[in-house]
Amino acid sequence: MNDQAQVLRTLMANNGNGDIFSKNSNMKVITVASGKGGVGKSNFSVNLALALKELGKKPLILDADFGLANVEIILGERPKYNLSHVLNEQCSMQEIVTESKYGVSFISGGSGIKDMMFLTPTQIDKVGRGIASLEEMSDLLVVDTGAGINEIVLKFCRLAQDVYIIITPEPTSITDGYALIKTIANQMTEHVRVNIIVNKAASRQEAVQVFNNLQSVAKAFLKLEIQYAGFIPYDEKLFMAGKNQVPIAIYDQRAKSSVAYREIAKQICDVKESDEGEKRNLLNKFKSLFSH
Ligand SMILES: Nc1ncnc2c1ncn2[C@@H]1O[C@H](COP(=O)(O)OP(=O)(O)O)[C@@H](O)[C@H]1O
Ligand SMILES: [Mg+2]
C-alpha cells in the first residue's frame, strides 16, 4: 500500500509524465571493480558507503559479487532475501533491501553469476525496473563487483557514471587493473569516468607513483584519461575489524584506513552537479546491457 502511494507521489512529481521509469535517474551509480581479487573492493564499498552516509548522502550497496556475499560478512549481517528472490519473482527489489545495524542499506547478491548472465526478458524488465525504483530510497548506488574481467563486471561498469578501479602497488594488481581498464576503454559506447584508488599503499608518494605510471600507459596506449581518486594506506587494523565482522569505519574511526575512506567520500560529495556525468535512464540502460 505504502509502495503504491510512493509510486503515485513520484508520478505526480514527474509532472504526470506517465512512466516513472522513462526518465533519467537522479540516483548516481558507481561501480567498484578490479582486475585482481583480494585488493580491497568490498571493504572499499562498505566503508565508503558508511562515510558517505555520515556526510548526509543516502548510499545503497549492491553486492554484485554473486555467490561470495562479502558485503554482508563485512557488515556482520545475515540478510533474509537476496537478488535470487527477485529473479524468482518472490520479492520486489525494494523488499530485498536490507538495512544494516549501521544504517547503511545493502542488497545481497545471491547465489550465482549464471543467474545474472542469462536473464529472461521478464527478469530483465523486473530487475531493471527494480534498480530504477531504488531511486526512491537512495541517491547513490555503490556496486561491489567480483574479481576478474567478466561480462557481469563489465555490464555493471557500463551502467555506472563512475567506475572506481582498485589497485594495490603489487605488480600483478597493476597489470590486471590495466587489463580491466583496457577492456572498459575498448567496450564503452557511453561516457564512463575511470577513477583509480590505490589501496594498501605504503605512503601517499607510493600511491601517486603507481597512479602516474598507470596514467601514462593508459594515455599512450589507450588514449584514455584516467583520474586519481585517492589512496588508502596499508592498515593492519583492517584485519581485526574483519575478524570481528565490524567495518573499520565503525571499528576504529581514527584508523588510518578509516580516515582515508572518509577523505575519498568527501571528494565524491564535493563533485559539482555539473561534473556528475551524464544522467542515465537506468531501466533502458539495464535492458540494453542485459538483453542478449
Ligand atoms: N588498506 C588495507 N590494508 C590492509 N588490509 C586490507 C586493506 N584493504 C583491504 N585489506 C584486506 O584485504 C583482504 C581483501 O579485502 P576485500 O575488501 O575483501 O577485497 P576484494 O573485495 O577486492 O576481494 C581482506 O582481508 C582485507 O581485510
Ligand atoms: Mg569482494
PDB file of C-alpha atoms and ligand atoms in Angstrom:
ATOM      1  CA  MET A   1       0.000   0.000   0.000  1.00  0.00           C
ATOM      2  CA  ASN A   2       2.748   2.385   1.007  1.00  0.00           C
ATOM      3  CA  ASP A   3       4.672   1.407  -2.104  1.00  0.00           C
ATOM      4  CA  GLN A   4       1.728   2.372  -4.246  1.00  0.00           C
ATOM      5  CA  ALA A   5       1.386   5.758  -2.554  1.00  0.00           C
ATOM      6  CA  GLN A   6       5.064   6.386  -3.175  1.00  0.00           C
ATOM      7  CA  VAL A   7       4.739   5.474  -6.846  1.00  0.00           C
ATOM      8  CA  LEU A   8       1.797   7.879  -7.155  1.00  0.00           C
ATOM      9  CA  ARG A   9       3.736  10.683  -5.475  1.00  0.00           C
ATOM     10  CA  THR A  10       6.682  10.075  -7.789  1.00  0.00           C
ATOM     11  CA  LEU A  11       4.356  10.137 -10.794  1.00  0.00           C
ATOM     12  CA  MET A  12       2.902  13.466  -9.670  1.00  0.00           C
ATOM     13  CA  ALA A  13       6.366  14.886  -9.074  1.00  0.00           C
ATOM     14  CA  ASN A  14       7.201  13.775 -12.585  1.00  0.00           C
ATOM     15  CA  ASN A  15       4.516  16.126 -13.973  1.00  0.00           C
ATOM     16  CA  GLY A  16       2.348  13.245 -14.983  1.00  0.00           C
ATOM     17  CA  ASN A  17       4.937  12.132 -17.479  1.00  0.00           C
ATOM     18  CA  GLY A  18       3.405   8.694 -17.440  1.00  0.00           C
ATOM     19  CA  ASP A  19       6.086   6.153 -16.722  1.00  0.00           C
ATOM     20  CA  ILE A  20       8.379   6.900 -13.782  1.00  0.00           C
ATOM     21  CA  PHE A  21      10.919   4.580 -15.341  1.00  0.00           C
ATOM     22  CA  SER A  22      11.217   6.536 -18.567  1.00  0.00           C
ATOM     23  CA  LYS A  23      13.107   9.444 -17.005  1.00  0.00           C
ATOM     24  CA  ASN A  24      16.762   9.805 -16.234  1.00  0.00           C
ATOM     25  CA  SER A  25      17.567   8.735 -12.725  1.00  0.00           C
ATOM     26  CA  ASN A  26      18.744  11.104 -10.034  1.00  0.00           C
ATOM     27  CA  MET A  27      20.440   8.189  -8.355  1.00  0.00           C
ATOM     28  CA  LYS A  28      24.070   8.061  -9.324  1.00  0.00           C
ATOM     29  CA  VAL A  29      25.622   4.638  -9.897  1.00  0.00           C
ATOM     30  CA  ILE A  30      29.247   3.980  -9.063  1.00  0.00           C
ATOM     31  CA  THR A  31      30.803   0.598  -9.722  1.00  0.00           C
ATOM     32  CA  VAL A  32      33.791  -0.701  -7.788  1.00  0.00           C
ATOM     33  CA  ALA A  33      35.925  -3.133  -9.773  1.00  0.00           C
ATOM     34  CA  SER A  34      39.456  -4.509 -10.072  1.00  0.00           C
ATOM     35  CA  GLY A  35      41.380  -6.879 -12.269  1.00  0.00           C
ATOM     36  CA  LYS A  36      42.787  -8.914  -9.414  1.00  0.00           C
ATOM     37  CA  GLY A  37      40.824 -10.254  -6.440  1.00  0.00           C
ATOM     38  CA  GLY A  38      41.573  -9.546  -2.802  1.00  0.00           C
ATOM     39  CA  VAL A  39      42.645  -5.950  -3.438  1.00  0.00           C
ATOM     40  CA  GLY A  40      40.031  -4.375  -1.143  1.00  0.00           C
ATOM     41  CA  LYS A  41      36.899  -3.763  -3.258  1.00  0.00           C
ATOM     42  CA  SER A  42      34.350  -4.964  -0.724  1.00  0.00           C
ATOM     43  CA  ASN A  43      35.972  -3.118   2.170  1.00  0.00           C
ATOM     44  CA  PHE A  44      36.103  -0.018  -0.002  1.00  0.00           C
ATOM     45  CA  SER A  45      32.422  -0.318  -0.998  1.00  0.00           C
ATOM     46  CA  VAL A  46      31.209  -0.784   2.575  1.00  0.00           C
ATOM     47  CA  ASN A  47      33.423   1.788   4.292  1.00  0.00           C
ATOM     48  CA  LEU A  48      32.919   4.338   1.545  1.00  0.00           C
ATOM     49  CA  ALA A  49      29.151   3.928   1.871  1.00  0.00           C
ATOM     50  CA  LEU A  50      29.404   4.394   5.652  1.00  0.00           C
ATOM     51  CA  ALA A  51      31.483   7.551   5.183  1.00  0.00           C
ATOM     52  CA  LEU A  52      29.074   8.881   2.559  1.00  0.00           C
ATOM     53  CA  LYS A  53      26.158   8.339   4.934  1.00  0.00           C
ATOM     54  CA  GLU A  54      27.991  10.326   7.595  1.00  0.00           C
ATOM     55  CA  LEU A  55      28.190  13.163   5.068  1.00  0.00           C
ATOM     56  CA  GLY A  56      24.437  13.161   4.544  1.00  0.00           C
ATOM     57  CA  LYS A  57      24.190  11.003   1.409  1.00  0.00           C
ATOM     58  CA  LYS A  58      21.806   8.091   1.072  1.00  0.00           C
ATOM     59  CA  PRO A  59      24.062   5.355  -0.304  1.00  0.00           C
ATOM     60  CA  LEU A  60      22.905   1.838  -1.049  1.00  0.00           C
ATOM     61  CA  ILE A  61      25.297  -1.033  -1.723  1.00  0.00           C
ATOM     62  CA  LEU A  62      24.538  -3.659  -4.346  1.00  0.00           C
ATOM     63  CA  ASP A  63      26.652  -6.763  -3.809  1.00  0.00           C
ATOM     64  CA  ALA A  64      27.242  -7.885  -7.386  1.00  0.00           C
ATOM     65  CA  ASP A  65      29.980 -10.335  -6.419  1.00  0.00           C
ATOM     66  CA  PHE A  66      27.449 -13.098  -6.823  1.00  0.00           C
ATOM     67  CA  GLY A  67      27.982 -16.126  -4.662  1.00  0.00           C
ATOM     68  CA  LEU A  68      30.547 -14.665  -2.290  1.00  0.00           C
ATOM     69  CA  ALA A  69      28.397 -12.338  -0.158  1.00  0.00           C
ATOM     70  CA  ASN A  70      31.309 -10.326   1.211  1.00  0.00           C
ATOM     71  CA  VAL A  71      29.350  -7.139   1.819  1.00  0.00           C
ATOM     72  CA  GLU A  72      27.082  -8.794   4.369  1.00  0.00           C
ATOM     73  CA  ILE A  73      30.038 -10.522   6.023  1.00  0.00           C
ATOM     74  CA  ILE A  74      31.905  -7.226   6.451  1.00  0.00           C
ATOM     75  CA  LEU A  75      28.714  -5.663   7.848  1.00  0.00           C
ATOM     76  CA  GLY A  76      28.090  -8.653  10.133  1.00  0.00           C
ATOM     77  CA  GLU A  77      24.601  -9.193   8.724  1.00  0.00           C
ATOM     78  CA  ARG A  78      22.588 -12.192   7.555  1.00  0.00           C
ATOM     79  CA  PRO A  79      20.022 -10.924   5.089  1.00  0.00           C
ATOM     80  CA  LYS A  80      16.849 -12.924   4.639  1.00  0.00           C
ATOM     81  CA  TYR A  81      16.464 -12.143   0.959  1.00  0.00           C
ATOM     82  CA  ASN A  82      18.767 -11.599  -1.969  1.00  0.00           C
ATOM     83  CA  LEU A  83      18.676 -10.928  -5.687  1.00  0.00           C
ATOM     84  CA  SER A  84      17.692 -14.506  -6.471  1.00  0.00           C
ATOM     85  CA  HIS A  85      14.351 -13.821  -4.743  1.00  0.00           C
ATOM     86  CA  VAL A  86      13.762 -11.028  -7.253  1.00  0.00           C
ATOM     87  CA  LEU A  87      14.795 -13.248 -10.152  1.00  0.00           C
ATOM     88  CA  ASN A  88      12.410 -15.963  -8.918  1.00  0.00           C
ATOM     89  CA  GLU A  89       9.674 -13.346  -8.606  1.00  0.00           C
ATOM     90  CA  GLN A  90       9.281 -13.970  -4.871  1.00  0.00           C
ATOM     91  CA  CYS A  91      10.155 -10.385  -3.877  1.00  0.00           C
ATOM     92  CA  SER A  92      10.392  -6.905  -5.320  1.00  0.00           C
ATOM     93  CA  MET A  93      13.771  -5.175  -5.441  1.00  0.00           C
ATOM     94  CA  GLN A  94      12.782  -2.840  -2.630  1.00  0.00           C
ATOM     95  CA  GLU A  95      11.772  -5.788  -0.453  1.00  0.00           C
ATOM     96  CA  ILE A  96      15.253  -7.299  -0.605  1.00  0.00           C
ATOM     97  CA  VAL A  97      16.975  -4.114   0.571  1.00  0.00           C
ATOM     98  CA  THR A  98      18.428  -4.940   3.997  1.00  0.00           C
ATOM     99  CA  GLU A  99      19.157  -2.166   6.448  1.00  0.00           C
ATOM    100  CA  SER A 100      22.356  -2.888   8.357  1.00  0.00           C
ATOM    101  CA  LYS A 101      22.798  -2.062  12.029  1.00  0.00           C
ATOM    102  CA  TYR A 102      24.997   0.856  10.972  1.00  0.00           C
ATOM    103  CA  GLY A 103      22.214   2.463   8.952  1.00  0.00           C
ATOM    104  CA  VAL A 104      23.648   1.777   5.506  1.00  0.00           C
ATOM    105  CA  SER A 105      21.415  -0.493   3.448  1.00  0.00           C
ATOM    106  CA  PHE A 106      22.533  -3.144   1.018  1.00  0.00           C
ATOM    107  CA  ILE A 107      21.265  -5.677  -1.464  1.00  0.00           C
ATOM    108  CA  SER A 108      22.669  -9.161  -1.158  1.00  0.00           C
ATOM    109  CA  GLY A 109      23.708 -10.696  -4.461  1.00  0.00           C
ATOM    110  CA  GLY A 110      22.528 -14.233  -4.025  1.00  0.00           C
ATOM    111  CA  SER A 111      23.714 -17.451  -5.472  1.00  0.00           C
ATOM    112  CA  GLY A 112      25.449 -17.337  -8.783  1.00  0.00           C
ATOM    113  CA  ILE A 113      26.785 -15.323 -11.650  1.00  0.00           C
ATOM    114  CA  LYS A 114      24.952 -17.627 -14.081  1.00  0.00           C
ATOM    115  CA  ASP A 115      21.645 -16.300 -12.772  1.00  0.00           C
ATOM    116  CA  MET A 116      22.592 -12.813 -13.924  1.00  0.00           C
ATOM    117  CA  MET A 117      24.157 -13.882 -17.237  1.00  0.00           C
ATOM    118  CA  PHE A 118      21.085 -15.470 -18.721  1.00  0.00           C
ATOM    119  CA  LEU A 119      18.131 -13.366 -17.691  1.00  0.00           C
ATOM    120  CA  THR A 120      14.792 -13.867 -19.406  1.00  0.00           C
ATOM    121  CA  PRO A 121      13.127 -10.749 -20.862  1.00  0.00           C
ATOM    122  CA  THR A 122      10.707 -10.760 -17.901  1.00  0.00           C
ATOM    123  CA  GLN A 123      13.589 -10.911 -15.430  1.00  0.00           C
ATOM    124  CA  ILE A 124      15.470  -8.137 -17.249  1.00  0.00           C
ATOM    125  CA  ASP A 125      12.410  -5.938 -17.006  1.00  0.00           C
ATOM    126  CA  LYS A 126      11.848  -6.797 -13.358  1.00  0.00           C
ATOM    127  CA  VAL A 127      15.447  -6.269 -12.226  1.00  0.00           C
ATOM    128  CA  GLY A 128      15.839  -3.162 -14.418  1.00  0.00           C
ATOM    129  CA  ARG A 129      12.674  -1.604 -13.000  1.00  0.00           C
ATOM    130  CA  GLY A 130      13.783  -2.719  -9.559  1.00  0.00           C
ATOM    131  CA  ILE A 131      17.120  -0.933  -9.878  1.00  0.00           C
ATOM    132  CA  ALA A 132      15.436   2.185 -11.286  1.00  0.00           C
ATOM    133  CA  SER A 133      12.973   2.153  -8.364  1.00  0.00           C
ATOM    134  CA  LEU A 134      15.829   2.273  -5.832  1.00  0.00           C
ATOM    135  CA  GLU A 135      15.987   5.986  -6.573  1.00  0.00           C
ATOM    136  CA  GLU A 136      13.132   6.348  -4.074  1.00  0.00           C
ATOM    137  CA  MET A 137      15.434   5.331  -1.228  1.00  0.00           C
ATOM    138  CA  SER A 138      18.930   6.203  -2.403  1.00  0.00           C
ATOM    139  CA  ASP A 139      20.895   8.901  -4.195  1.00  0.00           C
ATOM    140  CA  LEU A 140      23.978   6.785  -4.786  1.00  0.00           C
ATOM    141  CA  LEU A 141      24.165   3.115  -5.661  1.00  0.00           C
ATOM    142  CA  VAL A 142      27.567   1.569  -4.897  1.00  0.00           C
ATOM    143  CA  VAL A 143      28.000  -1.647  -6.874  1.00  0.00           C
ATOM    144  CA  ASP A 144      30.640  -4.006  -5.462  1.00  0.00           C
ATOM    145  CA  THR A 145      31.755  -6.481  -8.119  1.00  0.00           C
ATOM    146  CA  GLY A 146      33.679  -9.739  -8.206  1.00  0.00           C
ATOM    147  CA  ALA A 147      37.252 -10.229  -9.323  1.00  0.00           C
ATOM    148  CA  GLY A 148      38.200 -10.703 -12.930  1.00  0.00           C
ATOM    149  CA  ILE A 149      37.169  -9.221 -16.205  1.00  0.00           C
ATOM    150  CA  ASN A 150      33.892 -10.953 -16.863  1.00  0.00           C
ATOM    151  CA  GLU A 151      30.730  -9.893 -18.651  1.00  0.00           C
ATOM    152  CA  ILE A 152      28.815  -9.088 -15.473  1.00  0.00           C
ATOM    153  CA  VAL A 153      31.566  -6.825 -14.155  1.00  0.00           C
ATOM    154  CA  LEU A 154      31.710  -5.017 -17.494  1.00  0.00           C
ATOM    155  CA  LYS A 155      27.933  -4.598 -17.653  1.00  0.00           C
ATOM    156  CA  PHE A 156      27.879  -3.021 -14.194  1.00  0.00           C
ATOM    157  CA  CYS A 157      30.794  -0.778 -15.197  1.00  0.00           C
ATOM    158  CA  ARG A 158      28.773   0.428 -18.179  1.00  0.00           C
ATOM    159  CA  LEU A 159      25.675   1.021 -16.051  1.00  0.00           C
ATOM    160  CA  ALA A 160      27.678   3.449 -13.882  1.00  0.00           C
ATOM    161  CA  GLN A 161      28.692   7.063 -14.412  1.00  0.00           C
ATOM    162  CA  ASP A 162      31.857   6.470 -12.422  1.00  0.00           C
ATOM    163  CA  VAL A 163      33.934   3.327 -12.136  1.00  0.00           C
ATOM    164  CA  TYR A 164      36.361   3.026  -9.240  1.00  0.00           C
ATOM    165  CA  ILE A 165      39.152   0.639 -10.052  1.00  0.00           C
ATOM    166  CA  ILE A 166      41.033  -0.583  -7.017  1.00  0.00           C
ATOM    167  CA  ILE A 167      44.669  -1.454  -7.461  1.00  0.00           C
ATOM    168  CA  THR A 168      47.436  -2.133  -4.981  1.00  0.00           C
ATOM    169  CA  PRO A 169      51.147  -1.435  -5.535  1.00  0.00           C
ATOM    170  CA  GLU A 170      51.689  -5.125  -6.322  1.00  0.00           C
ATOM    171  CA  PRO A 171      52.782  -5.557  -9.965  1.00  0.00           C
ATOM    172  CA  THR A 172      50.124  -8.213 -10.698  1.00  0.00           C
ATOM    173  CA  SER A 173      47.394  -5.959  -9.355  1.00  0.00           C
ATOM    174  CA  ILE A 174      48.596  -3.111 -11.581  1.00  0.00           C
ATOM    175  CA  THR A 175      48.777  -5.237 -14.733  1.00  0.00           C
ATOM    176  CA  ASP A 176      45.375  -6.832 -14.017  1.00  0.00           C
ATOM    177  CA  GLY A 177      43.940  -3.370 -13.313  1.00  0.00           C
ATOM    178  CA  TYR A 178      45.344  -2.154 -16.618  1.00  0.00           C
ATOM    179  CA  ALA A 179      43.794  -5.119 -18.434  1.00  0.00           C
ATOM    180  CA  LEU A 180      40.404  -4.171 -16.970  1.00  0.00           C
ATOM    181  CA  ILE A 181      40.837  -0.510 -17.952  1.00  0.00           C
ATOM    182  CA  LYS A 182      41.763  -1.619 -21.467  1.00  0.00           C
ATOM    183  CA  THR A 183      38.639  -3.772 -21.784  1.00  0.00           C
ATOM    184  CA  ILE A 184      36.481  -0.940 -20.467  1.00  0.00           C
ATOM    185  CA  ALA A 185      38.102   1.512 -22.911  1.00  0.00           C
ATOM    186  CA  ASN A 186      37.526  -0.850 -25.845  1.00  0.00           C
ATOM    187  CA  GLN A 187      33.924  -1.712 -24.972  1.00  0.00           C
ATOM    188  CA  MET A 188      32.461   1.579 -23.905  1.00  0.00           C
ATOM    189  CA  THR A 189      29.956   3.246 -26.114  1.00  0.00           C
ATOM    190  CA  GLU A 190      28.945   5.605 -23.306  1.00  0.00           C
ATOM    191  CA  HIS A 191      30.926   8.021 -21.220  1.00  0.00           C
ATOM    192  CA  VAL A 192      32.206   6.389 -18.068  1.00  0.00           C
ATOM    193  CA  ARG A 193      34.778   8.068 -15.882  1.00  0.00           C
ATOM    194  CA  VAL A 194      37.585   5.758 -14.793  1.00  0.00           C
ATOM    195  CA  ASN A 195      38.809   6.608 -11.289  1.00  0.00           C
ATOM    196  CA  ILE A 196      41.760   4.881  -9.683  1.00  0.00           C
ATOM    197  CA  ILE A 197      42.092   4.106  -5.980  1.00  0.00           C
ATOM    198  CA  VAL A 198      45.451   2.838  -4.798  1.00  0.00           C
ATOM    199  CA  ASN A 199      44.833   0.571  -1.808  1.00  0.00           C
ATOM    200  CA  LYS A 200      47.304  -0.950   0.650  1.00  0.00           C
ATOM    201  CA  ALA A 201      49.824   1.753  -0.195  1.00  0.00           C
ATOM    202  CA  ALA A 202      52.898   2.289   1.968  1.00  0.00           C
ATOM    203  CA  SER A 203      52.657   6.074   1.517  1.00  0.00           C
ATOM    204  CA  ARG A 204      50.975   8.807  -0.488  1.00  0.00           C
ATOM    205  CA  GLN A 205      54.122   9.055  -2.617  1.00  0.00           C
ATOM    206  CA  GLU A 206      53.964   5.387  -3.494  1.00  0.00           C
ATOM    207  CA  ALA A 207      50.277   5.683  -4.405  1.00  0.00           C
ATOM    208  CA  VAL A 208      50.877   8.706  -6.635  1.00  0.00           C
ATOM    209  CA  GLN A 209      53.817   6.968  -8.297  1.00  0.00           C
ATOM    210  CA  VAL A 210      51.723   3.877  -9.037  1.00  0.00           C
ATOM    211  CA  PHE A 211      48.948   6.058 -10.439  1.00  0.00           C
ATOM    212  CA  ASN A 212      51.285   8.169 -12.580  1.00  0.00           C
ATOM    213  CA  ASN A 213      52.750   5.078 -14.227  1.00  0.00           C
ATOM    214  CA  LEU A 214      49.295   3.703 -14.949  1.00  0.00           C
ATOM    215  CA  GLN A 215      48.104   7.064 -16.248  1.00  0.00           C
ATOM    216  CA  SER A 216      50.940   7.432 -18.735  1.00  0.00           C
ATOM    217  CA  VAL A 217      50.419   3.902 -20.059  1.00  0.00           C
ATOM    218  CA  ALA A 218      46.639   4.443 -20.379  1.00  0.00           C
ATOM    219  CA  LYS A 219      47.242   7.708 -22.193  1.00  0.00           C
ATOM    220  CA  ALA A 220      49.868   6.335 -24.550  1.00  0.00           C
ATOM    221  CA  PHE A 221      48.259   3.018 -25.457  1.00  0.00           C
ATOM    222  CA  LEU A 222      44.540   3.509 -24.865  1.00  0.00           C
ATOM    223  CA  LYS A 223      44.212   7.264 -25.414  1.00  0.00           C
ATOM    224  CA  LEU A 224      42.249   7.227 -22.174  1.00  0.00           C
ATOM    225  CA  GLU A 225      42.350   9.836 -19.440  1.00  0.00           C
ATOM    226  CA  ILE A 226      42.040   8.189 -16.026  1.00  0.00           C
ATOM    227  CA  GLN A 227      41.521  10.073 -12.757  1.00  0.00           C
ATOM    228  CA  TYR A 228      43.372   9.725  -9.471  1.00  0.00           C
ATOM    229  CA  ALA A 229      40.716   9.306  -6.789  1.00  0.00           C
ATOM    230  CA  GLY A 230      42.890   8.806  -3.727  1.00  0.00           C
ATOM    231  CA  PHE A 231      44.703   6.143  -1.770  1.00  0.00           C
ATOM    232  CA  ILE A 232      44.161   4.013   1.297  1.00  0.00           C
ATOM    233  CA  PRO A 233      47.234   3.131   3.329  1.00  0.00           C
ATOM    234  CA  TYR A 234      48.007  -0.426   4.287  1.00  0.00           C
ATOM    235  CA  ASP A 235      46.298  -0.769   7.662  1.00  0.00           C
ATOM    236  CA  GLU A 236      46.767  -3.843   9.824  1.00  0.00           C
ATOM    237  CA  LYS A 237      43.707  -2.783  11.865  1.00  0.00           C
ATOM    238  CA  LEU A 238      41.523  -3.854   8.947  1.00  0.00           C
ATOM    239  CA  PHE A 239      42.354  -7.435   9.785  1.00  0.00           C
ATOM    240  CA  MET A 240      40.960  -7.174  13.338  1.00  0.00           C
ATOM    241  CA  ALA A 241      37.909  -5.283  12.112  1.00  0.00           C
ATOM    242  CA  GLY A 242      37.307  -8.029   9.548  1.00  0.00           C
ATOM    243  CA  LYS A 243      37.747 -10.726  12.149  1.00  0.00           C
ATOM    244  CA  ASN A 244      35.128  -9.050  14.328  1.00  0.00           C
ATOM    245  CA  GLN A 245      32.813  -8.529  11.362  1.00  0.00           C
ATOM    246  CA  VAL A 246      32.663  -4.801  12.032  1.00  0.00           C
ATOM    247  CA  PRO A 247      33.601  -2.403   9.208  1.00  0.00           C
ATOM    248  CA  ILE A 248      36.773  -0.470  10.017  1.00  0.00           C
ATOM    249  CA  ALA A 249      34.942   2.875   9.665  1.00  0.00           C
ATOM    250  CA  ILE A 250      32.910   1.804  12.728  1.00  0.00           C
ATOM    251  CA  TYR A 251      35.500  -0.388  14.470  1.00  0.00           C
ATOM    252  CA  ASP A 252      38.050   2.406  14.700  1.00  0.00           C
ATOM    253  CA  GLN A 253      37.161   5.802  13.288  1.00  0.00           C
ATOM    254  CA  ARG A 254      40.700   7.015  13.784  1.00  0.00           C
ATOM    255  CA  ALA A 255      42.377   4.111  11.995  1.00  0.00           C
ATOM    256  CA  LYS A 256      44.394   5.393   9.047  1.00  0.00           C
ATOM    257  CA  SER A 257      42.222   3.498   6.569  1.00  0.00           C
ATOM    258  CA  SER A 258      39.023   4.971   8.132  1.00  0.00           C
ATOM    259  CA  VAL A 259      40.454   8.454   7.711  1.00  0.00           C
ATOM    260  CA  ALA A 260      41.310   7.679   4.077  1.00  0.00           C
ATOM    261  CA  TYR A 261      37.827   6.312   3.279  1.00  0.00           C
ATOM    262  CA  ARG A 262      36.301   9.488   4.747  1.00  0.00           C
ATOM    263  CA  GLU A 263      38.647  11.633   2.665  1.00  0.00           C
ATOM    264  CA  ILE A 264      37.619   9.873  -0.542  1.00  0.00           C
ATOM    265  CA  ALA A 265      33.920  10.120   0.411  1.00  0.00           C
ATOM    266  CA  LYS A 266      34.335  13.851   0.937  1.00  0.00           C
ATOM    267  CA  GLN A 267      35.808  14.261  -2.519  1.00  0.00           C
ATOM    268  CA  ILE A 268      32.938  12.311  -4.055  1.00  0.00           C
ATOM    269  CA  CYS A 269      30.456  14.611  -2.288  1.00  0.00           C
ATOM    270  CA  ASP A 270      32.360  17.671  -3.458  1.00  0.00           C
ATOM    271  CA  VAL A 271      31.834  16.830  -7.129  1.00  0.00           C
ATOM    272  CA  LYS A 272      29.721  19.606  -8.549  1.00  0.00           C
ATOM    273  CA  GLU A 273      26.376  18.700 -10.060  1.00  0.00           C
ATOM    274  CA  SER A 274      27.663  19.871 -13.455  1.00  0.00           C
ATOM    275  CA  ASP A 275      30.591  17.440 -13.250  1.00  0.00           C
ATOM    276  CA  GLU A 276      28.481  14.483 -12.226  1.00  0.00           C
ATOM    277  CA  GLY A 277      28.441  12.957 -15.667  1.00  0.00           C
ATOM    278  CA  GLU A 278      25.602  12.010 -17.913  1.00  0.00           C
ATOM    279  CA  LYS A 279      22.402  11.055 -16.093  1.00  0.00           C
ATOM    280  CA  ARG A 280      21.232   7.585 -17.020  1.00  0.00           C
ATOM    281  CA  ASN A 281      17.864   6.138 -17.720  1.00  0.00           C
ATOM    282  CA  LEU A 282      18.560   3.093 -15.614  1.00  0.00           C
ATOM    283  CA  LEU A 283      15.770   0.886 -16.937  1.00  0.00           C
ATOM    284  CA  ASN A 284      16.690   1.415 -20.602  1.00  0.00           C
ATOM    285  CA  LYS A 285      20.369   1.151 -19.862  1.00  0.00           C
ATOM    286  CA  PHE A 286      19.902  -2.064 -17.880  1.00  0.00           C
ATOM    287  CA  LYS A 287      17.739  -3.535 -20.660  1.00  0.00           C
ATOM    288  CA  SER A 288      20.245  -2.698 -23.374  1.00  0.00           C
ATOM    289  CA  LEU A 289      23.113  -4.188 -21.370  1.00  0.00           C
ATOM    290  CA  PHE A 290      21.463  -7.383 -20.197  1.00  0.00           C
ATOM    291  CA  SER A 291      19.407  -8.311 -23.270  1.00  0.00           C
ATOM    292  CA  HIS A 292      21.081 -10.892 -25.478  1.00  0.00           C
TER     293      HIS A 292
HETATM  294  N1  LIG B   1      44.029  -0.879   3.180  1.00  0.00           N
HETATM  295  C1  LIG B   1      44.156  -2.161   3.593  1.00  0.00           C
HETATM  296  N2  LIG B   1      45.146  -2.502   4.463  1.00  0.00           N
HETATM  297  C2  LIG B   1      45.277  -3.776   4.880  1.00  0.00           C
HETATM  298  N3  LIG B   1      44.488  -4.770   4.514  1.00  0.00           N
HETATM  299  C3  LIG B   1      43.471  -4.510   3.657  1.00  0.00           C
HETATM  300  C4  LIG B   1      43.257  -3.180   3.142  1.00  0.00           C
HETATM  301  N4  LIG B   1      42.173  -3.216   2.314  1.00  0.00           N
HETATM  302  C5  LIG B   1      41.733  -4.497   2.319  1.00  0.00           C
HETATM  303  N5  LIG B   1      42.514  -5.280   3.109  1.00  0.00           N
HETATM  304  C6  LIG B   1      42.374  -6.728   3.341  1.00  0.00           C
HETATM  305  O1  LIG B   1      42.490  -7.398   2.104  1.00  0.00           O
HETATM  306  C7  LIG B   1      41.612  -8.512   2.047  1.00  0.00           C
HETATM  307  C8  LIG B   1      40.712  -8.411   0.842  1.00  0.00           C
HETATM  308  O2  LIG B   1      39.825  -7.319   1.008  1.00  0.00           O
HETATM  309  P1  LIG B   1      38.410  -7.279   0.276  1.00  0.00           P
HETATM  310  O3  LIG B   1      37.811  -5.956   0.556  1.00  0.00           O
HETATM  311  O4  LIG B   1      37.607  -8.482   0.610  1.00  0.00           O
HETATM  312  O5  LIG B   1      38.908  -7.385  -1.234  1.00  0.00           O
HETATM  313  P2  LIG B   1      38.106  -7.765  -2.584  1.00  0.00           P
HETATM  314  O6  LIG B   1      36.689  -7.412  -2.380  1.00  0.00           O
HETATM  315  O7  LIG B   1      38.772  -6.941  -3.648  1.00  0.00           O
HETATM  316  O8  LIG B   1      38.317  -9.227  -2.816  1.00  0.00           O
HETATM  317  C9  LIG B   1      40.856  -8.529   3.375  1.00  0.00           C
HETATM  318  O9  LIG B   1      41.486  -9.440   4.237  1.00  0.00           O
HETATM  319  C10 LIG B   1      41.005  -7.112   3.894  1.00  0.00           C
HETATM  320  O10 LIG B   1      40.975  -7.054   5.291  1.00  0.00           O
HETATM  321 MG    MG B   2      34.942  -8.574  -2.589  1.00  0.00          MG
END
